[in-house]
PDB file of C-alpha atoms in Angstrom:
ATOM      1  CA  MET A   5       9.169  40.152  37.199  1.00  0.00           C
ATOM      2  CA  ASP A   6      10.960  36.695  37.857  1.00  0.00           C
ATOM      3  CA  SER A   7       7.614  35.211  38.649  1.00  0.00           C
ATOM      4  CA  ALA A   8       6.010  36.444  35.458  1.00  0.00           C
ATOM      5  CA  ILE A   9       8.845  34.866  33.437  1.00  0.00           C
ATOM      6  CA  MET A  10       8.495  31.611  35.450  1.00  0.00           C
ATOM      7  CA  PHE A  11       4.706  31.524  34.818  1.00  0.00           C
ATOM      8  CA  LEU A  12       5.137  32.181  31.040  1.00  0.00           C
ATOM      9  CA  PHE A  13       7.830  29.500  30.939  1.00  0.00           C
ATOM     10  CA  ILE A  14       5.537  26.805  32.690  1.00  0.00           C
ATOM     11  CA  SER A  15       2.703  27.937  30.610  1.00  0.00           C
ATOM     12  CA  VAL A  16       4.547  27.136  27.360  1.00  0.00           C
ATOM     13  CA  VAL A  17       5.894  23.956  28.617  1.00  0.00           C
ATOM     14  CA  ILE A  18       2.253  22.901  29.541  1.00  0.00           C
ATOM     15  CA  ILE A  19       0.821  24.020  26.181  1.00  0.00           C
ATOM     16  CA  GLY A  20       3.535  22.081  24.476  1.00  0.00           C
ATOM     17  CA  ILE A  21       2.854  18.847  26.350  1.00  0.00           C
ATOM     18  CA  VAL A  22      -1.030  19.302  25.497  1.00  0.00           C
ATOM     19  CA  LEU A  23      -0.102  19.731  21.812  1.00  0.00           C
ATOM     20  CA  VAL A  24       1.963  16.572  21.734  1.00  0.00           C
ATOM     21  CA  ILE A  25      -0.784  14.593  23.363  1.00  0.00           C
ATOM     22  CA  ILE A  26      -3.425  15.969  21.062  1.00  0.00           C
ATOM     23  CA  ILE A  27      -1.320  15.192  17.997  1.00  0.00           C
ATOM     24  CA  ASN A  28      -0.652  11.586  19.250  1.00  0.00           C
ATOM     25  CA  LEU A  29      -4.421  10.926  19.862  1.00  0.00           C
ATOM     26  CA  THR A  30      -5.619  12.341  16.545  1.00  0.00           C
ATOM     27  CA  ARG A  31      -2.861  10.809  14.420  1.00  0.00           C
ATOM     28  CA  LYS A  32      -4.236   8.507  11.808  1.00  0.00           C
ATOM     29  CA  SER A  33      -2.849   5.117  12.730  1.00  0.00           C
ATOM     30  CA  PRO A  34      -2.764   2.215  10.325  1.00  0.00           C
ATOM     31  CA  HIS A  35      -5.538  -0.173  11.122  1.00  0.00           C
ATOM     32  CA  ALA A  36      -5.921  -3.821  10.516  1.00  0.00           C
ATOM     33  CA  LEU A  37      -7.082  -4.777   7.112  1.00  0.00           C
ATOM     34  CA  ASP A  38     -10.159  -6.835   6.578  1.00  0.00           C
ATOM     35  CA  LYS A  39      -8.240 -10.170   5.771  1.00  0.00           C
ATOM     36  CA  GLN A  40     -11.341 -12.058   4.648  1.00  0.00           C
ATOM     37  CA  HIS A  41     -12.192  -9.412   2.163  1.00  0.00           C
ATOM     38  CA  TYR A  42      -8.840  -9.459   0.658  1.00  0.00           C
ATOM     39  CA  GLN A  43      -8.670 -13.346   0.621  1.00  0.00           C
ATOM     40  CA  GLU A  44     -11.873 -13.412  -1.180  1.00  0.00           C
ATOM     41  CA  GLN A  45     -10.572 -10.677  -3.697  1.00  0.00           C
ATOM     42  CA  TRP A  46      -7.223 -12.627  -4.190  1.00  0.00           C
ATOM     43  CA  LEU A  47      -9.040 -16.012  -4.732  1.00  0.00           C
ATOM     44  CA  SER A  48     -11.195 -14.251  -7.444  1.00  0.00           C
ATOM     45  CA  ILE A  49      -8.202 -12.873  -9.221  1.00  0.00           C
ATOM     46  CA  GLU A  50      -6.284 -16.132  -9.109  1.00  0.00           C
ATOM     47  CA  GLN A  51      -9.420 -17.945 -10.511  1.00  0.00           C
ATOM     48  CA  SER A  52      -9.664 -15.269 -13.353  1.00  0.00           C
ATOM     49  CA  VAL A  53      -6.070 -16.247 -14.754  1.00  0.00           C
ATOM     50  CA  GLY A  54      -6.799 -18.254 -17.839  1.00  0.00           C
ATOM     51  CA  THR A  55      -4.475 -18.973 -20.890  1.00  0.00           C
ATOM     52  CA  ASP A  56      -5.421 -15.988 -22.881  1.00  0.00           C
ATOM     53  CA  ASN A  57      -3.680 -12.765 -22.792  1.00  0.00           C
ATOM     54  CA  GLY A  58      -6.742 -10.797 -21.789  1.00  0.00           C
ATOM     55  CA  SER A  59      -7.326 -12.729 -18.684  1.00  0.00           C
ATOM     56  CA  MET A  60      -3.788 -12.676 -17.558  1.00  0.00           C
ATOM     57  CA  GLN A  61      -3.611  -8.819 -18.167  1.00  0.00           C
ATOM     58  CA  PHE A  62      -6.910  -8.460 -16.170  1.00  0.00           C
ATOM     59  CA  ALA A  63      -5.330 -10.550 -13.145  1.00  0.00           C
ATOM     60  CA  ILE A  64      -2.295  -8.280 -12.986  1.00  0.00           C
ATOM     61  CA  VAL A  65      -4.308  -5.118 -13.297  1.00  0.00           C
ATOM     62  CA  GLN A  66      -6.742  -6.333 -10.575  1.00  0.00           C
ATOM     63  CA  ALA A  67      -3.927  -7.523  -8.178  1.00  0.00           C
ATOM     64  CA  ASP A  68      -2.254  -4.262  -8.588  1.00  0.00           C
ATOM     65  CA  LYS A  69      -5.472  -2.358  -7.628  1.00  0.00           C
ATOM     66  CA  LEU A  70      -5.877  -4.643  -4.590  1.00  0.00           C
ATOM     67  CA  LEU A  71      -2.305  -3.760  -3.384  1.00  0.00           C
ATOM     68  CA  ASP A  72      -3.047  -0.081  -3.962  1.00  0.00           C
ATOM     69  CA  LYS A  73      -6.289  -0.461  -1.784  1.00  0.00           C
ATOM     70  CA  ALA A  74      -4.271  -2.070   0.943  1.00  0.00           C
ATOM     71  CA  LEU A  75      -1.624   0.643   0.835  1.00  0.00           C
ATOM     72  CA  LYS A  76      -4.315   3.357   1.250  1.00  0.00           C
ATOM     73  CA  GLU A  77      -6.017   1.536   4.002  1.00  0.00           C
ATOM     74  CA  ARG A  78      -2.680   1.102   5.930  1.00  0.00           C
ATOM     75  CA  GLY A  79      -2.204   4.805   5.641  1.00  0.00           C
ATOM     76  CA  PHE A  80       0.866   4.975   3.467  1.00  0.00           C
ATOM     77  CA  ALA A  81       1.584   8.431   2.325  1.00  0.00           C
ATOM     78  CA  GLY A  82       1.534   9.420  -1.375  1.00  0.00           C
ATOM     79  CA  GLN A  83      -0.864  10.780  -4.175  1.00  0.00           C
ATOM     80  CA  THR A  84      -0.094   8.029  -6.656  1.00  0.00           C
ATOM     81  CA  MET A  85       0.348   4.233  -6.312  1.00  0.00           C
ATOM     82  CA  GLY A  86       4.039   4.553  -6.904  1.00  0.00           C
ATOM     83  CA  GLU A  87       4.575   7.102  -4.191  1.00  0.00           C
ATOM     84  CA  ARG A  88       2.599   4.830  -1.636  1.00  0.00           C
ATOM     85  CA  MET A  89       4.872   1.840  -2.697  1.00  0.00           C
ATOM     86  CA  LYS A  90       7.889   4.004  -2.166  1.00  0.00           C
ATOM     87  CA  SER A  91       6.464   4.811   1.419  1.00  0.00           C
ATOM     88  CA  ALA A  92       5.839   1.132   2.031  1.00  0.00           C
ATOM     89  CA  GLN A  93       9.017  -0.423   0.637  1.00  0.00           C
ATOM     90  CA  LYS A  94      10.636  -1.059   4.102  1.00  0.00           C
ATOM     91  CA  ASN A  95       7.555  -3.142   4.900  1.00  0.00           C
ATOM     92  CA  MET A  96       7.919  -5.280   1.919  1.00  0.00           C
ATOM     93  CA  THR A  97       9.955  -8.533   1.667  1.00  0.00           C
ATOM     94  CA  ASN A  98      10.752  -8.100  -2.042  1.00  0.00           C
ATOM     95  CA  PRO A  99      10.009  -4.408  -3.251  1.00  0.00           C
ATOM     96  CA  ASP A 100      11.744  -5.143  -6.570  1.00  0.00           C
ATOM     97  CA  ALA A 101       9.267  -7.797  -7.447  1.00  0.00           C
ATOM     98  CA  VAL A 102       6.386  -5.531  -6.629  1.00  0.00           C
ATOM     99  CA  TRP A 103       8.036  -2.710  -8.616  1.00  0.00           C
ATOM    100  CA  ALA A 104       8.400  -5.165 -11.700  1.00  0.00           C
ATOM    101  CA  ALA A 105       4.657  -6.235 -11.261  1.00  0.00           C
ATOM    102  CA  HIS A 106       3.566  -2.538 -11.157  1.00  0.00           C
ATOM    103  CA  LYS A 107       5.575  -1.646 -14.297  1.00  0.00           C
ATOM    104  CA  ILE A 108       3.934  -4.528 -16.140  1.00  0.00           C
ATOM    105  CA  ARG A 109       0.446  -3.118 -15.014  1.00  0.00           C
ATOM    106  CA  ASN A 110       1.518   0.307 -16.283  1.00  0.00           C
ATOM    107  CA  ARG A 111       2.586  -1.306 -19.585  1.00  0.00           C
ATOM    108  CA  ILE A 112      -0.626  -2.942 -19.931  1.00  0.00           C
ATOM    109  CA  ALA A 113      -2.611   0.203 -19.249  1.00  0.00           C
ATOM    110  CA  HIS A 114      -0.574   2.355 -21.675  1.00  0.00           C
ATOM    111  CA  GLU A 115       0.544   0.170 -24.413  1.00  0.00           C
ATOM    112  CA  ASP A 116      -2.215  -1.423 -26.588  1.00  0.00           C
ATOM    113  CA  SER A 117       0.072  -4.095 -28.235  1.00  0.00           C
ATOM    114  CA  MET A 118       1.357  -5.264 -24.709  1.00  0.00           C
ATOM    115  CA  THR A 119       1.208  -8.926 -24.183  1.00  0.00           C
ATOM    116  CA  VAL A 120       2.184 -11.033 -21.137  1.00  0.00           C
ATOM    117  CA  GLY A 121       3.014 -14.557 -20.893  1.00  0.00           C
ATOM    118  CA  ARG A 122       2.040 -17.105 -18.321  1.00  0.00           C
ATOM    119  CA  LYS A 123       5.259 -17.241 -16.466  1.00  0.00           C
ATOM    120  CA  GLN A 124       5.483 -13.216 -16.438  1.00  0.00           C
ATOM    121  CA  THR A 125       1.804 -13.248 -15.271  1.00  0.00           C
ATOM    122  CA  LEU A 126       2.634 -15.669 -12.384  1.00  0.00           C
ATOM    123  CA  GLN A 127       5.857 -13.900 -11.256  1.00  0.00           C
ATOM    124  CA  ALA A 128       3.839 -10.589 -11.204  1.00  0.00           C
ATOM    125  CA  LEU A 129       1.003 -12.036  -9.177  1.00  0.00           C
ATOM    126  CA  GLN A 130       3.489 -13.834  -6.781  1.00  0.00           C
ATOM    127  CA  GLY A 131       5.339 -10.458  -6.050  1.00  0.00           C
ATOM    128  CA  LEU A 132       2.001  -8.678  -5.542  1.00  0.00           C
ATOM    129  CA  LYS A 133       0.698 -11.537  -3.317  1.00  0.00           C
ATOM    130  CA  ARG A 134       3.816 -11.386  -1.135  1.00  0.00           C
ATOM    131  CA  ALA A 135       3.325  -7.572  -0.555  1.00  0.00           C
ATOM    132  CA  LEU A 136      -0.279  -8.196   0.355  1.00  0.00           C
ATOM    133  CA  ARG A 137       0.934 -10.613   3.004  1.00  0.00           C
ATOM    134  CA  ASP A 138       3.639  -8.160   4.152  1.00  0.00           C
ATOM    135  CA  LEU A 139       0.964  -5.677   4.634  1.00  0.00           C
ATOM    136  CA  GLY A 140      -1.289  -8.059   6.540  1.00  0.00           C
ATOM    137  CA  ALA A 141      -3.946  -8.083   3.975  1.00  0.00           C
ATOM    138  CA  LEU A 142      -3.526 -11.912   3.299  1.00  0.00           C
TER     139      LEU A 142
END
């Protein structure tokens, strides 16, 4: 009887160790981002910024999308960009600036009369660029 209990105990321990190893080997680890791709995209965004409201709005929306792509590729959890940003906050130098830029993007997307100034645009882009650097995309 004692040997049967000992065998059962050892079996459970071995199965537990095997499961831990399998989980660690199959876990989705964040992989390195293609910096060249992100740098090309970022350069395109910066070059798209003109003096008109439309080009400034477009740049903010595109930069926000680029950050979301990086968050997804790095494997941050969340169904929405906001959830992914929340998951990534500890990896960001200035999460408040990123949130401010994302809120501007949301206003652009949902308010027809939204206008952005050059200073506001540059601040938003600066925050998003910093986040992309923090994630290793730039």
